[in-house]
Amino acid sequence: MSIQLMVVAAYLPKEVINQTQKFVLMKIADSADDQTRLARPGLERMMAWAGVGEKQVIAVVTELVGLGLVERVEVGRIGRRAEYRVFPHGVPPIPSTEELIERRRAAQRSPKNPRLARQAKRRKPSSAARTQGDVVAREKAREALQAAAGGGFPQGNPFSSFSFLFPSFPPYPRS
């Protein structure tokens, strides 16, 4: 069991590997020897750590081999576990706290979806943002326009203007 290799695997950024790959890599690193970095984790244990099925674990291990984080030393057979070497090209260093803080700040500055990010800087707006003075001036102009046009909405009871249609039917009972 190598806690150092497991910690190194845990600190790999999400730009390098996804969460399922990280869990499988951490299980392989957990069962690895400190000096040789050889591991025989077993399919069932990797499935339990990653929370996925057999075929998904096999696919993830193949992806890790493709990324160069794991090397197959011996292929597994029925009744015999596969053997892997963790970090065959060298163990990456554990990042410092400052590096982790900078990594988080860079992630916060970057767009959430890079495909939809703007390529160029935004232009300056053609008009200033609305202030309270702009809103008051617009309301005064609207009131002046309504007063010049004879008012806005009609005033009074709308039924009184339609009494010529129903002369025998008063709109409201009179007392």
PDB file of C-alpha atoms in Angstrom, residues 12-170:
ATOM      1  CA  LEU A  12      -4.122  15.293 -10.480  1.00  0.00           C
ATOM      2  CA  PRO A  13      -6.169  18.148 -11.986  1.00  0.00           C
ATOM      3  CA  LYS A  14      -9.518  17.556 -13.642  1.00  0.00           C
ATOM      4  CA  GLU A  15      -8.066  18.744 -16.954  1.00  0.00           C
ATOM      5  CA  VAL A  16      -5.875  15.611 -16.952  1.00  0.00           C
ATOM      6  CA  ILE A  17      -8.325  12.930 -15.804  1.00  0.00           C
ATOM      7  CA  ASN A  18     -12.004  12.760 -14.924  1.00  0.00           C
ATOM      8  CA  GLN A  19     -13.448  11.606 -11.614  1.00  0.00           C
ATOM      9  CA  THR A  20     -13.952   7.940 -12.532  1.00  0.00           C
ATOM     10  CA  GLN A  21     -10.431   7.713 -13.910  1.00  0.00           C
ATOM     11  CA  LYS A  22      -9.133   9.299 -10.710  1.00  0.00           C
ATOM     12  CA  PHE A  23     -10.915   6.746  -8.504  1.00  0.00           C
ATOM     13  CA  VAL A  24      -9.579   3.796 -10.509  1.00  0.00           C
ATOM     14  CA  LEU A  25      -6.066   5.274 -10.536  1.00  0.00           C
ATOM     15  CA  MET A  26      -6.237   5.869  -6.787  1.00  0.00           C
ATOM     16  CA  LYS A  27      -7.205   2.222  -6.209  1.00  0.00           C
ATOM     17  CA  ILE A  28      -4.338   1.007  -8.377  1.00  0.00           C
ATOM     18  CA  ALA A  29      -1.967   3.359  -6.523  1.00  0.00           C
ATOM     19  CA  ASP A  30      -3.392   2.203  -3.179  1.00  0.00           C
ATOM     20  CA  SER A  31      -2.455  -1.399  -3.873  1.00  0.00           C
ATOM     21  CA  ALA A  32       0.962  -0.543  -5.390  1.00  0.00           C
ATOM     22  CA  ASP A  33       4.333  -1.235  -3.795  1.00  0.00           C
ATOM     23  CA  ASP A  34       6.309   1.872  -2.799  1.00  0.00           C
ATOM     24  CA  GLN A  35       9.580   0.944  -4.482  1.00  0.00           C
ATOM     25  CA  THR A  36       8.511  -0.935  -7.612  1.00  0.00           C
ATOM     26  CA  ARG A  37       5.149   0.844  -8.114  1.00  0.00           C
ATOM     27  CA  LEU A  38       3.675  -2.521  -9.190  1.00  0.00           C
ATOM     28  CA  ALA A  39       0.046  -3.181  -8.288  1.00  0.00           C
ATOM     29  CA  ARG A  40      -2.496  -6.028  -8.488  1.00  0.00           C
ATOM     30  CA  PRO A  41      -5.704  -4.325  -7.355  1.00  0.00           C
ATOM     31  CA  GLY A  42      -8.296  -6.736  -8.734  1.00  0.00           C
ATOM     32  CA  LEU A  43     -11.313  -5.927 -10.848  1.00  0.00           C
ATOM     33  CA  GLU A  44     -13.841  -6.180  -8.004  1.00  0.00           C
ATOM     34  CA  ARG A  45     -11.966  -3.691  -5.832  1.00  0.00           C
ATOM     35  CA  MET A  46     -11.622  -1.192  -8.676  1.00  0.00           C
ATOM     36  CA  MET A  47     -15.362  -1.548  -9.387  1.00  0.00           C
ATOM     37  CA  ALA A  48     -16.159  -0.877  -5.730  1.00  0.00           C
ATOM     38  CA  TRP A  49     -13.877   2.183  -5.515  1.00  0.00           C
ATOM     39  CA  ALA A  50     -15.086   3.777  -8.737  1.00  0.00           C
ATOM     40  CA  GLY A  51     -18.736   2.807  -8.338  1.00  0.00           C
ATOM     41  CA  VAL A  52     -19.062   1.582 -11.911  1.00  0.00           C
ATOM     42  CA  GLY A  53     -19.440  -1.760 -13.649  1.00  0.00           C
ATOM     43  CA  GLU A  54     -16.906  -4.234 -14.979  1.00  0.00           C
ATOM     44  CA  LYS A  55     -16.845  -3.009 -18.574  1.00  0.00           C
ATOM     45  CA  GLN A  56     -16.518   0.613 -17.462  1.00  0.00           C
ATOM     46  CA  VAL A  57     -13.527  -0.227 -15.238  1.00  0.00           C
ATOM     47  CA  ILE A  58     -11.834  -2.055 -18.116  1.00  0.00           C
ATOM     48  CA  ALA A  59     -12.455   0.946 -20.398  1.00  0.00           C
ATOM     49  CA  VAL A  60     -11.117   3.362 -17.764  1.00  0.00           C
ATOM     50  CA  VAL A  61      -7.949   1.311 -17.246  1.00  0.00           C
ATOM     51  CA  THR A  62      -7.432   1.348 -21.022  1.00  0.00           C
ATOM     52  CA  GLU A  63      -7.837   5.147 -20.982  1.00  0.00           C
ATOM     53  CA  LEU A  64      -5.307   5.440 -18.148  1.00  0.00           C
ATOM     54  CA  VAL A  65      -2.850   3.339 -20.156  1.00  0.00           C
ATOM     55  CA  GLY A  66      -3.434   5.645 -23.117  1.00  0.00           C
ATOM     56  CA  LEU A  67      -2.749   8.695 -20.937  1.00  0.00           C
ATOM     57  CA  GLY A  68       0.536   7.178 -19.750  1.00  0.00           C
ATOM     58  CA  LEU A  69      -0.447   7.118 -16.075  1.00  0.00           C
ATOM     59  CA  VAL A  70      -0.589   3.305 -15.867  1.00  0.00           C
ATOM     60  CA  GLU A  71       1.347   0.592 -17.681  1.00  0.00           C
ATOM     61  CA  ARG A  72       0.117  -2.980 -18.064  1.00  0.00           C
ATOM     62  CA  VAL A  73       2.867  -5.321 -16.947  1.00  0.00           C
ATOM     63  CA  GLU A  74       0.799  -8.489 -17.050  1.00  0.00           C
ATOM     64  CA  VAL A  75      -2.644  -9.013 -18.564  1.00  0.00           C
ATOM     65  CA  GLY A  76      -5.257 -10.551 -16.251  1.00  0.00           C
ATOM     66  CA  ARG A  77      -6.716 -13.975 -16.903  1.00  0.00           C
ATOM     67  CA  ILE A  78      -9.428 -16.027 -15.263  1.00  0.00           C
ATOM     68  CA  GLY A  79      -8.335 -16.576 -11.690  1.00  0.00           C
ATOM     69  CA  ARG A  80      -5.313 -14.294 -12.053  1.00  0.00           C
ATOM     70  CA  ARG A  81      -5.228 -10.545 -11.507  1.00  0.00           C
ATOM     71  CA  ALA A  82      -3.664  -8.126 -13.939  1.00  0.00           C
ATOM     72  CA  GLU A  83      -0.481  -6.351 -12.883  1.00  0.00           C
ATOM     73  CA  TYR A  84       0.031  -2.632 -13.437  1.00  0.00           C
ATOM     74  CA  ARG A  85       2.834  -0.133 -12.927  1.00  0.00           C
ATOM     75  CA  VAL A  86       1.620   3.226 -11.648  1.00  0.00           C
ATOM     76  CA  PHE A  87       3.250   6.349 -13.119  1.00  0.00           C
ATOM     77  CA  PRO A  88       5.690   4.469 -15.393  1.00  0.00           C
ATOM     78  CA  HIS A  89       7.284   7.702 -16.651  1.00  0.00           C
ATOM     79  CA  GLY A  90       7.956   9.050 -13.161  1.00  0.00           C
ATOM     80  CA  VAL A  91       5.901  10.178 -10.202  1.00  0.00           C
ATOM     81  CA  PRO A  92       4.648  13.755 -10.528  1.00  0.00           C
ATOM     82  CA  PRO A  93       5.257  16.033  -7.536  1.00  0.00           C
ATOM     83  CA  ILE A  94       2.521  16.811  -5.037  1.00  0.00           C
ATOM     84  CA  PRO A  95       1.434  20.416  -5.655  1.00  0.00           C
ATOM     85  CA  SER A  96       2.013  23.028  -2.990  1.00  0.00           C
ATOM     86  CA  THR A  97      -0.795  25.030  -1.423  1.00  0.00           C
ATOM     87  CA  GLU A  98       0.113  28.055  -3.534  1.00  0.00           C
ATOM     88  CA  GLU A  99      -0.140  25.973  -6.705  1.00  0.00           C
ATOM     89  CA  LEU A 100      -3.543  24.665  -5.640  1.00  0.00           C
ATOM     90  CA  ILE A 101      -4.776  28.198  -4.920  1.00  0.00           C
ATOM     91  CA  GLU A 102      -3.534  29.404  -8.309  1.00  0.00           C
ATOM     92  CA  ARG A 103      -5.165  26.403 -10.019  1.00  0.00           C
ATOM     93  CA  ARG A 104      -8.499  27.270  -8.364  1.00  0.00           C
ATOM     94  CA  ARG A 105      -8.231  30.958  -9.309  1.00  0.00           C
ATOM     95  CA  ALA A 106      -7.425  30.055 -12.907  1.00  0.00           C
ATOM     96  CA  ALA A 107     -10.485  27.795 -12.991  1.00  0.00           C
ATOM     97  CA  GLN A 108     -12.654  30.619 -11.651  1.00  0.00           C
ATOM     98  CA  ARG A 109     -11.333  33.036 -14.289  1.00  0.00           C
ATOM     99  CA  SER A 110     -11.821  30.636 -17.173  1.00  0.00           C
ATOM    100  CA  PRO A 111     -15.199  30.358 -18.900  1.00  0.00           C
ATOM    101  CA  LYS A 112     -17.501  27.559 -17.785  1.00  0.00           C
ATOM    102  CA  ASN A 113     -17.935  26.340 -21.361  1.00  0.00           C
ATOM    103  CA  PRO A 114     -14.854  27.222 -23.453  1.00  0.00           C
ATOM    104  CA  ARG A 115     -16.676  26.414 -26.715  1.00  0.00           C
ATOM    105  CA  LEU A 116     -19.123  29.253 -26.049  1.00  0.00           C
ATOM    106  CA  ALA A 117     -16.544  31.749 -24.785  1.00  0.00           C
ATOM    107  CA  ARG A 118     -16.023  35.008 -26.638  1.00  0.00           C
ATOM    108  CA  GLN A 119     -12.929  35.081 -28.801  1.00  0.00           C
ATOM    109  CA  ALA A 120     -12.380  38.838 -28.590  1.00  0.00           C
ATOM    110  CA  LYS A 121     -12.907  41.352 -25.834  1.00  0.00           C
ATOM    111  CA  ARG A 122     -16.332  42.920 -25.554  1.00  0.00           C
ATOM    112  CA  ARG A 123     -16.802  46.367 -27.036  1.00  0.00           C
ATOM    113  CA  LYS A 124     -17.715  49.348 -24.943  1.00  0.00           C
ATOM    114  CA  PRO A 125     -21.508  49.848 -24.790  1.00  0.00           C
ATOM    115  CA  SER A 126     -22.869  52.467 -27.174  1.00  0.00           C
ATOM    116  CA  SER A 127     -24.982  54.124 -24.459  1.00  0.00           C
ATOM    117  CA  ALA A 128     -24.455  54.477 -20.759  1.00  0.00           C
ATOM    118  CA  ALA A 129     -26.322  52.294 -18.335  1.00  0.00           C
ATOM    119  CA  ARG A 130     -29.644  53.658 -17.128  1.00  0.00           C
ATOM    120  CA  THR A 131     -29.481  55.734 -13.974  1.00  0.00           C
ATOM    121  CA  GLN A 132     -32.292  56.948 -11.738  1.00  0.00           C
ATOM    122  CA  GLY A 133     -32.130  60.345 -13.478  1.00  0.00           C
ATOM    123  CA  ASP A 134     -32.665  58.645 -16.864  1.00  0.00           C
ATOM    124  CA  VAL A 135     -35.710  56.791 -15.549  1.00  0.00           C
ATOM    125  CA  VAL A 136     -37.262  59.987 -14.071  1.00  0.00           C
ATOM    126  CA  ALA A 137     -36.662  61.922 -17.304  1.00  0.00           C
ATOM    127  CA  ARG A 138     -38.259  59.131 -19.356  1.00  0.00           C
ATOM    128  CA  GLU A 139     -41.353  59.086 -17.091  1.00  0.00           C
ATOM    129  CA  LYS A 140     -41.755  62.878 -17.338  1.00  0.00           C
ATOM    130  CA  ALA A 141     -41.497  62.700 -21.131  1.00  0.00           C
ATOM    131  CA  ARG A 142     -44.125  59.931 -21.209  1.00  0.00           C
ATOM    132  CA  GLU A 143     -46.519  61.965 -18.995  1.00  0.00           C
ATOM    133  CA  ALA A 144     -46.052  65.054 -21.192  1.00  0.00           C
ATOM    134  CA  LEU A 145     -46.796  63.017 -24.325  1.00  0.00           C
ATOM    135  CA  GLN A 146     -49.967  61.558 -22.788  1.00  0.00           C
ATOM    136  CA  ALA A 147     -51.155  65.004 -21.679  1.00  0.00           C
ATOM    137  CA  ALA A 148     -50.610  66.392 -25.186  1.00  0.00           C
ATOM    138  CA  ALA A 149     -52.513  63.473 -26.759  1.00  0.00           C
ATOM    139  CA  GLY A 150     -55.533  63.945 -24.505  1.00  0.00           C
ATOM    140  CA  GLY A 151     -54.650  61.603 -21.707  1.00  0.00           C
ATOM    141  CA  GLY A 152     -53.780  57.959 -21.582  1.00  0.00           C
ATOM    142  CA  PHE A 153     -56.479  55.544 -20.530  1.00  0.00           C
ATOM    143  CA  PRO A 154     -60.142  56.511 -20.716  1.00  0.00           C
ATOM    144  CA  GLN A 155     -61.619  57.795 -17.464  1.00  0.00           C
ATOM    145  CA  GLY A 156     -64.970  56.898 -15.942  1.00  0.00           C
ATOM    146  CA  ASN A 157     -67.317  53.968 -16.298  1.00  0.00           C
ATOM    147  CA  PRO A 158     -66.946  52.205 -19.657  1.00  0.00           C
ATOM    148  CA  PHE A 159     -70.588  51.039 -19.586  1.00  0.00           C
ATOM    149  CA  SER A 160     -71.958  54.584 -19.651  1.00  0.00           C
ATOM    150  CA  SER A 161     -70.615  55.126 -23.132  1.00  0.00           C
ATOM    151  CA  PHE A 162     -72.345  51.948 -24.375  1.00  0.00           C
ATOM    152  CA  SER A 163     -75.779  52.760 -22.948  1.00  0.00           C
ATOM    153  CA  PHE A 164     -77.084  53.494 -26.451  1.00  0.00           C
ATOM    154  CA  LEU A 165     -76.830  49.753 -27.198  1.00  0.00           C
ATOM    155  CA  PHE A 166     -78.984  48.707 -24.246  1.00  0.00           C
ATOM    156  CA  PRO A 167     -81.267  51.624 -23.362  1.00  0.00           C
ATOM    157  CA  SER A 168     -83.703  49.552 -21.261  1.00  0.00           C
ATOM    158  CA  PHE A 169     -80.932  47.801 -19.298  1.00  0.00           C
ATOM    159  CA  PRO A 170     -79.168  50.062 -16.814  1.00  0.00           C
TER     160      PRO A 170
END
